[in-house]
Amino acid sequence: MEVFAHLFGHASSQPAPGLLPAIERAVNGVEPLLKQTGGYPGDYRAPIQSALKYAHALAARLSGPVEINRASYAGDPLVHALFPSLESVTDALGNSLALQNHLREFPADGEVYALMGMRRIEKAVAGMRLTGEVVQHDVMQNMVYFTSHTIESTAASEAEARELVAMSFFDRLIGKVGQRIAQRKQEKQALLQEKDTLMARLHTADEGSRPALQEQLARLMSDLQSAIGALELDRYQDDFVAVLLEPAQHLHLEQTEIRLDSMGIRRDDANEHSGKTIVFDDLIGYDRRNWTVTMVHCSDLQYEEFSSRLERAYRTLTV
């Protein structure tokens, strides 16, 4: 019976908890006028439910939480790889606006769970390598390091933080829907501009060039009519379906294994015994850059006034 109910759209008339607010959230993020169309909210249930389920599954897959503090920098190879120095750990926590806002709002917590994202960079450097008992100099090696540490989705518990991350992923998928529509609007605008140009050329064209321009204008007007039709509100639901029923095509995690020594040098040679293999989670599709991400747990934190943070940043720049 469930199969037939699914086929004919008569599954339980009661939506899953949180589904209707999620539909409203998504539609408001793309085009609020969609709420006035006949297919709202029913036509959006399947794609929104798919996106919600996927976003929560993706958030649950994130590694961590990793302890981020001075002790873990010394004892955890992952933390040591993520930060170039002990001072950079303090700077990343102190400079995070999201983290400081959380501590200001909940000063009694002192600890925070969050998502941390970084840009992973790899470059060739000249260094030393020990081969047997021989030290080789000026050997080209690949150094892996991380920049642009960003902390988001802060919460007092891991479960709350992952829920915030899931909704952030959901919003990003909805943003992909909006991007498809925005692209069509840009295409329509380009056609309108091209039409104005052709009309101006026709206005001054001689008898010899006029037929070709008229034919070109006719083709353009056909394209413009199609572009206008593609922006009818009842076509937007197709964009929700295209993105949200195939969410992994637009946002996903990839795991990358890298063997690193304590200096951040890749040790891919099977004969090299130094280094540890670390698995990094890379978030693909969140924006134009790929982010290495992990859930983190920060403890023994205190809110720092903006003036103090500014002074500390100034001291860092002048050293």
mmCIF file with all atom_site columns, C-alpha atoms in Angstrom, residues 148-263:
data_model
loop_
_atom_site.group_PDB
_atom_site.id
_atom_site.type_symbol
_atom_site.label_atom_id
_atom_site.label_alt_id
_atom_site.label_comp_id
_atom_site.label_asym_id
_atom_site.label_entity_id
_atom_site.label_seq_id
_atom_site.pdbx_PDB_ins_code
_atom_site.Cartn_x
_atom_site.Cartn_y
_atom_site.Cartn_z
_atom_site.occupancy
_atom_site.B_iso_or_equiv
_atom_site.pdbx_formal_charge
_atom_site.auth_seq_id
_atom_site.auth_comp_id
_atom_site.auth_asym_id
_atom_site.auth_atom_id
_atom_site.pdbx_PDB_model_num
ATOM 1   C CA . SER A 1 148 ? 41.795 31.087 6.410   1.00 0.00 ? 148 SER A CA 1
ATOM 2   C CA . HIS A 1 149 ? 40.626 29.189 9.500   1.00 0.00 ? 149 HIS A CA 1
ATOM 3   C CA . THR A 1 150 ? 36.913 29.890 9.862   1.00 0.00 ? 150 THR A CA 1
ATOM 4   C CA . ILE A 1 151 ? 34.672 28.817 12.732  1.00 0.00 ? 151 ILE A CA 1
ATOM 5   C CA . GLU A 1 152 ? 30.895 28.681 12.225  1.00 0.00 ? 152 GLU A CA 1
ATOM 6   C CA . SER A 1 153 ? 27.759 27.044 13.649  1.00 0.00 ? 153 SER A CA 1
ATOM 7   C CA . THR A 1 154 ? 28.788 27.460 17.281  1.00 0.00 ? 154 THR A CA 1
ATOM 8   C CA . ALA A 1 155 ? 26.757 25.731 20.001  1.00 0.00 ? 155 ALA A CA 1
ATOM 9   C CA . ALA A 1 156 ? 26.989 24.422 23.546  1.00 0.00 ? 156 ALA A CA 1
ATOM 10  C CA . SER A 1 157 ? 26.754 20.774 22.472  1.00 0.00 ? 157 SER A CA 1
ATOM 11  C CA . GLU A 1 158 ? 27.906 18.659 19.563  1.00 0.00 ? 158 GLU A CA 1
ATOM 12  C CA . ALA A 1 159 ? 24.329 17.728 18.647  1.00 0.00 ? 159 ALA A CA 1
ATOM 13  C CA . GLU A 1 160 ? 23.274 21.385 18.479  1.00 0.00 ? 160 GLU A CA 1
ATOM 14  C CA . ALA A 1 161 ? 26.329 22.302 16.423  1.00 0.00 ? 161 ALA A CA 1
ATOM 15  C CA . ARG A 1 162 ? 25.730 19.515 13.909  1.00 0.00 ? 162 ARG A CA 1
ATOM 16  C CA . GLU A 1 163 ? 22.090 20.606 13.596  1.00 0.00 ? 163 GLU A CA 1
ATOM 17  C CA . LEU A 1 164 ? 23.245 24.141 12.793  1.00 0.00 ? 164 LEU A CA 1
ATOM 18  C CA . VAL A 1 165 ? 25.725 22.764 10.273  1.00 0.00 ? 165 VAL A CA 1
ATOM 19  C CA . ALA A 1 166 ? 22.988 20.661 8.675   1.00 0.00 ? 166 ALA A CA 1
ATOM 20  C CA . MET A 1 167 ? 20.773 23.709 8.214   1.00 0.00 ? 167 MET A CA 1
ATOM 21  C CA . SER A 1 168 ? 23.736 25.621 6.805   1.00 0.00 ? 168 SER A CA 1
ATOM 22  C CA . PHE A 1 169 ? 24.194 22.838 4.247   1.00 0.00 ? 169 PHE A CA 1
ATOM 23  C CA . PHE A 1 170 ? 20.450 22.918 3.537   1.00 0.00 ? 170 PHE A CA 1
ATOM 24  C CA . ASP A 1 171 ? 20.563 26.680 2.956   1.00 0.00 ? 171 ASP A CA 1
ATOM 25  C CA . ARG A 1 172 ? 23.524 26.233 0.625   1.00 0.00 ? 172 ARG A CA 1
ATOM 26  C CA . LEU A 1 173 ? 21.565 23.716 -1.455  1.00 0.00 ? 173 LEU A CA 1
ATOM 27  C CA . ILE A 1 174 ? 18.662 26.153 -1.621  1.00 0.00 ? 174 ILE A CA 1
ATOM 28  C CA . GLY A 1 175 ? 21.168 28.750 -2.761  1.00 0.00 ? 175 GLY A CA 1
ATOM 29  C CA . LYS A 1 176 ? 22.055 26.463 -5.667  1.00 0.00 ? 176 LYS A CA 1
ATOM 30  C CA . VAL A 1 177 ? 18.388 26.536 -6.684  1.00 0.00 ? 177 VAL A CA 1
ATOM 31  C CA . GLY A 1 178 ? 18.464 30.319 -6.618  1.00 0.00 ? 178 GLY A CA 1
ATOM 32  C CA . GLN A 1 179 ? 21.629 30.363 -8.713  1.00 0.00 ? 179 GLN A CA 1
ATOM 33  C CA . ARG A 1 180 ? 19.921 28.426 -11.508 1.00 0.00 ? 180 ARG A CA 1
ATOM 34  C CA . ILE A 1 181 ? 17.112 30.969 -11.619 1.00 0.00 ? 181 ILE A CA 1
ATOM 35  C CA . ALA A 1 182 ? 19.524 33.899 -11.393 1.00 0.00 ? 182 ALA A CA 1
ATOM 36  C CA . GLN A 1 183 ? 21.424 32.486 -14.363 1.00 0.00 ? 183 GLN A CA 1
ATOM 37  C CA . ARG A 1 184 ? 18.244 32.425 -16.443 1.00 0.00 ? 184 ARG A CA 1
ATOM 38  C CA . LYS A 1 185 ? 17.489 36.010 -15.441 1.00 0.00 ? 185 LYS A CA 1
ATOM 39  C CA . GLN A 1 186 ? 20.949 37.028 -16.611 1.00 0.00 ? 186 GLN A CA 1
ATOM 40  C CA . GLU A 1 187 ? 20.419 35.219 -19.906 1.00 0.00 ? 187 GLU A CA 1
ATOM 41  C CA . LYS A 1 188 ? 17.104 37.013 -20.378 1.00 0.00 ? 188 LYS A CA 1
ATOM 42  C CA . GLN A 1 189 ? 18.733 40.374 -19.651 1.00 0.00 ? 189 GLN A CA 1
ATOM 43  C CA . ALA A 1 190 ? 21.492 39.644 -22.158 1.00 0.00 ? 190 ALA A CA 1
ATOM 44  C CA . LEU A 1 191 ? 18.889 38.828 -24.814 1.00 0.00 ? 191 LEU A CA 1
ATOM 45  C CA . LEU A 1 192 ? 17.034 42.075 -24.091 1.00 0.00 ? 192 LEU A CA 1
ATOM 46  C CA . GLN A 1 193 ? 20.232 44.040 -24.524 1.00 0.00 ? 193 GLN A CA 1
ATOM 47  C CA . GLU A 1 194 ? 21.000 42.200 -27.750 1.00 0.00 ? 194 GLU A CA 1
ATOM 48  C CA . LYS A 1 195 ? 17.482 42.959 -28.979 1.00 0.00 ? 195 LYS A CA 1
ATOM 49  C CA . ASP A 1 196 ? 17.969 46.681 -28.328 1.00 0.00 ? 196 ASP A CA 1
ATOM 50  C CA . THR A 1 197 ? 21.231 46.571 -30.257 1.00 0.00 ? 197 THR A CA 1
ATOM 51  C CA . LEU A 1 198 ? 19.610 44.807 -33.213 1.00 0.00 ? 198 LEU A CA 1
ATOM 52  C CA . MET A 1 199 ? 16.676 47.222 -33.235 1.00 0.00 ? 199 MET A CA 1
ATOM 53  C CA . ALA A 1 200 ? 19.098 50.141 -33.373 1.00 0.00 ? 200 ALA A CA 1
ATOM 54  C CA . ARG A 1 201 ? 20.990 48.522 -36.247 1.00 0.00 ? 201 ARG A CA 1
ATOM 55  C CA . LEU A 1 202 ? 17.738 47.867 -38.109 1.00 0.00 ? 202 LEU A CA 1
ATOM 56  C CA . HIS A 1 203 ? 16.766 51.501 -37.694 1.00 0.00 ? 203 HIS A CA 1
ATOM 57  C CA . THR A 1 204 ? 19.801 52.610 -39.676 1.00 0.00 ? 204 THR A CA 1
ATOM 58  C CA . ALA A 1 205 ? 20.219 49.561 -41.953 1.00 0.00 ? 205 ALA A CA 1
ATOM 59  C CA . ASP A 1 206 ? 20.098 49.832 -45.727 1.00 0.00 ? 206 ASP A CA 1
ATOM 60  C CA . GLU A 1 207 ? 17.959 47.597 -47.923 1.00 0.00 ? 207 GLU A CA 1
ATOM 61  C CA . GLY A 1 208 ? 20.807 45.165 -48.508 1.00 0.00 ? 208 GLY A CA 1
ATOM 62  C CA . SER A 1 209 ? 21.544 44.377 -44.865 1.00 0.00 ? 209 SER A CA 1
ATOM 63  C CA . ARG A 1 210 ? 18.004 44.642 -43.522 1.00 0.00 ? 210 ARG A CA 1
ATOM 64  C CA . PRO A 1 211 ? 16.794 41.059 -44.396 1.00 0.00 ? 211 PRO A CA 1
ATOM 65  C CA . ALA A 1 212 ? 19.677 39.390 -42.557 1.00 0.00 ? 212 ALA A CA 1
ATOM 66  C CA . LEU A 1 213 ? 19.139 41.601 -39.519 1.00 0.00 ? 213 LEU A CA 1
ATOM 67  C CA . GLN A 1 214 ? 15.410 40.886 -39.537 1.00 0.00 ? 214 GLN A CA 1
ATOM 68  C CA . GLU A 1 215 ? 16.093 37.145 -39.644 1.00 0.00 ? 215 GLU A CA 1
ATOM 69  C CA . GLN A 1 216 ? 18.554 37.493 -36.779 1.00 0.00 ? 216 GLN A CA 1
ATOM 70  C CA . LEU A 1 217 ? 16.002 39.482 -34.790 1.00 0.00 ? 217 LEU A CA 1
ATOM 71  C CA . ALA A 1 218 ? 13.320 36.839 -35.383 1.00 0.00 ? 218 ALA A CA 1
ATOM 72  C CA . ARG A 1 219 ? 15.586 34.120 -33.983 1.00 0.00 ? 219 ARG A CA 1
ATOM 73  C CA . LEU A 1 220 ? 16.465 36.306 -31.029 1.00 0.00 ? 220 LEU A CA 1
ATOM 74  C CA . MET A 1 221 ? 12.809 37.057 -30.277 1.00 0.00 ? 221 MET A CA 1
ATOM 75  C CA . SER A 1 222 ? 12.098 33.316 -30.250 1.00 0.00 ? 222 SER A CA 1
ATOM 76  C CA . ASP A 1 223 ? 14.949 32.794 -27.791 1.00 0.00 ? 223 ASP A CA 1
ATOM 77  C CA . LEU A 1 224 ? 13.707 35.706 -25.707 1.00 0.00 ? 224 LEU A CA 1
ATOM 78  C CA . GLN A 1 225 ? 10.189 34.277 -25.578 1.00 0.00 ? 225 GLN A CA 1
ATOM 79  C CA . SER A 1 226 ? 11.603 30.963 -24.340 1.00 0.00 ? 226 SER A CA 1
ATOM 80  C CA . ALA A 1 227 ? 13.711 32.778 -21.742 1.00 0.00 ? 227 ALA A CA 1
ATOM 81  C CA . ILE A 1 228 ? 10.681 34.687 -20.467 1.00 0.00 ? 228 ILE A CA 1
ATOM 82  C CA . GLY A 1 229 ? 8.663  31.477 -20.266 1.00 0.00 ? 229 GLY A CA 1
ATOM 83  C CA . ALA A 1 230 ? 11.437 29.794 -18.296 1.00 0.00 ? 230 ALA A CA 1
ATOM 84  C CA . LEU A 1 231 ? 11.052 32.495 -15.648 1.00 0.00 ? 231 LEU A CA 1
ATOM 85  C CA . GLU A 1 232 ? 7.358  31.858 -15.036 1.00 0.00 ? 232 GLU A CA 1
ATOM 86  C CA . LEU A 1 233 ? 6.835  30.999 -11.378 1.00 0.00 ? 233 LEU A CA 1
ATOM 87  C CA . ASP A 1 234 ? 5.364  27.601 -12.164 1.00 0.00 ? 234 ASP A CA 1
ATOM 88  C CA . ARG A 1 235 ? 8.707  26.633 -13.735 1.00 0.00 ? 235 ARG A CA 1
ATOM 89  C CA . TYR A 1 236 ? 10.692 27.287 -10.549 1.00 0.00 ? 236 TYR A CA 1
ATOM 90  C CA . GLN A 1 237 ? 9.611  24.006 -9.017  1.00 0.00 ? 237 GLN A CA 1
ATOM 91  C CA . ASP A 1 238 ? 11.662 22.250 -11.691 1.00 0.00 ? 238 ASP A CA 1
ATOM 92  C CA . ASP A 1 239 ? 14.757 23.923 -10.258 1.00 0.00 ? 239 ASP A CA 1
ATOM 93  C CA . PHE A 1 240 ? 13.975 22.661 -6.767  1.00 0.00 ? 240 PHE A CA 1
ATOM 94  C CA . VAL A 1 241 ? 13.602 19.153 -8.172  1.00 0.00 ? 241 VAL A CA 1
ATOM 95  C CA . ALA A 1 242 ? 16.763 19.322 -10.294 1.00 0.00 ? 242 ALA A CA 1
ATOM 96  C CA . VAL A 1 243 ? 18.973 20.362 -7.371  1.00 0.00 ? 243 VAL A CA 1
ATOM 97  C CA . LEU A 1 244 ? 17.364 18.921 -4.271  1.00 0.00 ? 244 LEU A CA 1
ATOM 98  C CA . LEU A 1 245 ? 16.585 15.435 -5.564  1.00 0.00 ? 245 LEU A CA 1
ATOM 99  C CA . GLU A 1 246 ? 20.249 15.086 -6.591  1.00 0.00 ? 246 GLU A CA 1
ATOM 100 C CA . PRO A 1 247 ? 21.935 17.014 -3.757  1.00 0.00 ? 247 PRO A CA 1
ATOM 101 C CA . ALA A 1 248 ? 25.234 15.094 -3.885  1.00 0.00 ? 248 ALA A CA 1
ATOM 102 C CA . GLN A 1 249 ? 25.904 16.574 -7.320  1.00 0.00 ? 249 GLN A CA 1
ATOM 103 C CA . HIS A 1 250 ? 25.955 20.033 -5.779  1.00 0.00 ? 250 HIS A CA 1
ATOM 104 C CA . LEU A 1 251 ? 27.422 19.542 -2.287  1.00 0.00 ? 251 LEU A CA 1
ATOM 105 C CA . HIS A 1 252 ? 29.412 16.610 -0.956  1.00 0.00 ? 252 HIS A CA 1
ATOM 106 C CA . LEU A 1 253 ? 32.356 15.478 1.147   1.00 0.00 ? 253 LEU A CA 1
ATOM 107 C CA . GLU A 1 254 ? 35.517 13.882 -0.166  1.00 0.00 ? 254 GLU A CA 1
ATOM 108 C CA . GLN A 1 255 ? 38.128 12.246 2.044   1.00 0.00 ? 255 GLN A CA 1
ATOM 109 C CA . THR A 1 256 ? 41.799 12.780 1.288   1.00 0.00 ? 256 THR A CA 1
ATOM 110 C CA . GLU A 1 257 ? 44.549 10.755 2.947   1.00 0.00 ? 257 GLU A CA 1
ATOM 111 C CA . ILE A 1 258 ? 47.912 12.510 3.282   1.00 0.00 ? 258 ILE A CA 1
ATOM 112 C CA . ARG A 1 259 ? 50.992 11.249 5.083   1.00 0.00 ? 259 ARG A CA 1
ATOM 113 C CA . LEU A 1 260 ? 52.658 14.198 6.825   1.00 0.00 ? 260 LEU A CA 1
ATOM 114 C CA . ASP A 1 261 ? 55.664 14.586 9.071   1.00 0.00 ? 261 ASP A CA 1
ATOM 115 C CA . SER A 1 262 ? 55.782 16.998 12.012  1.00 0.00 ? 262 SER A CA 1
ATOM 116 C CA . MET A 1 263 ? 56.898 19.836 9.709   1.00 0.00 ? 263 MET A CA 1
#
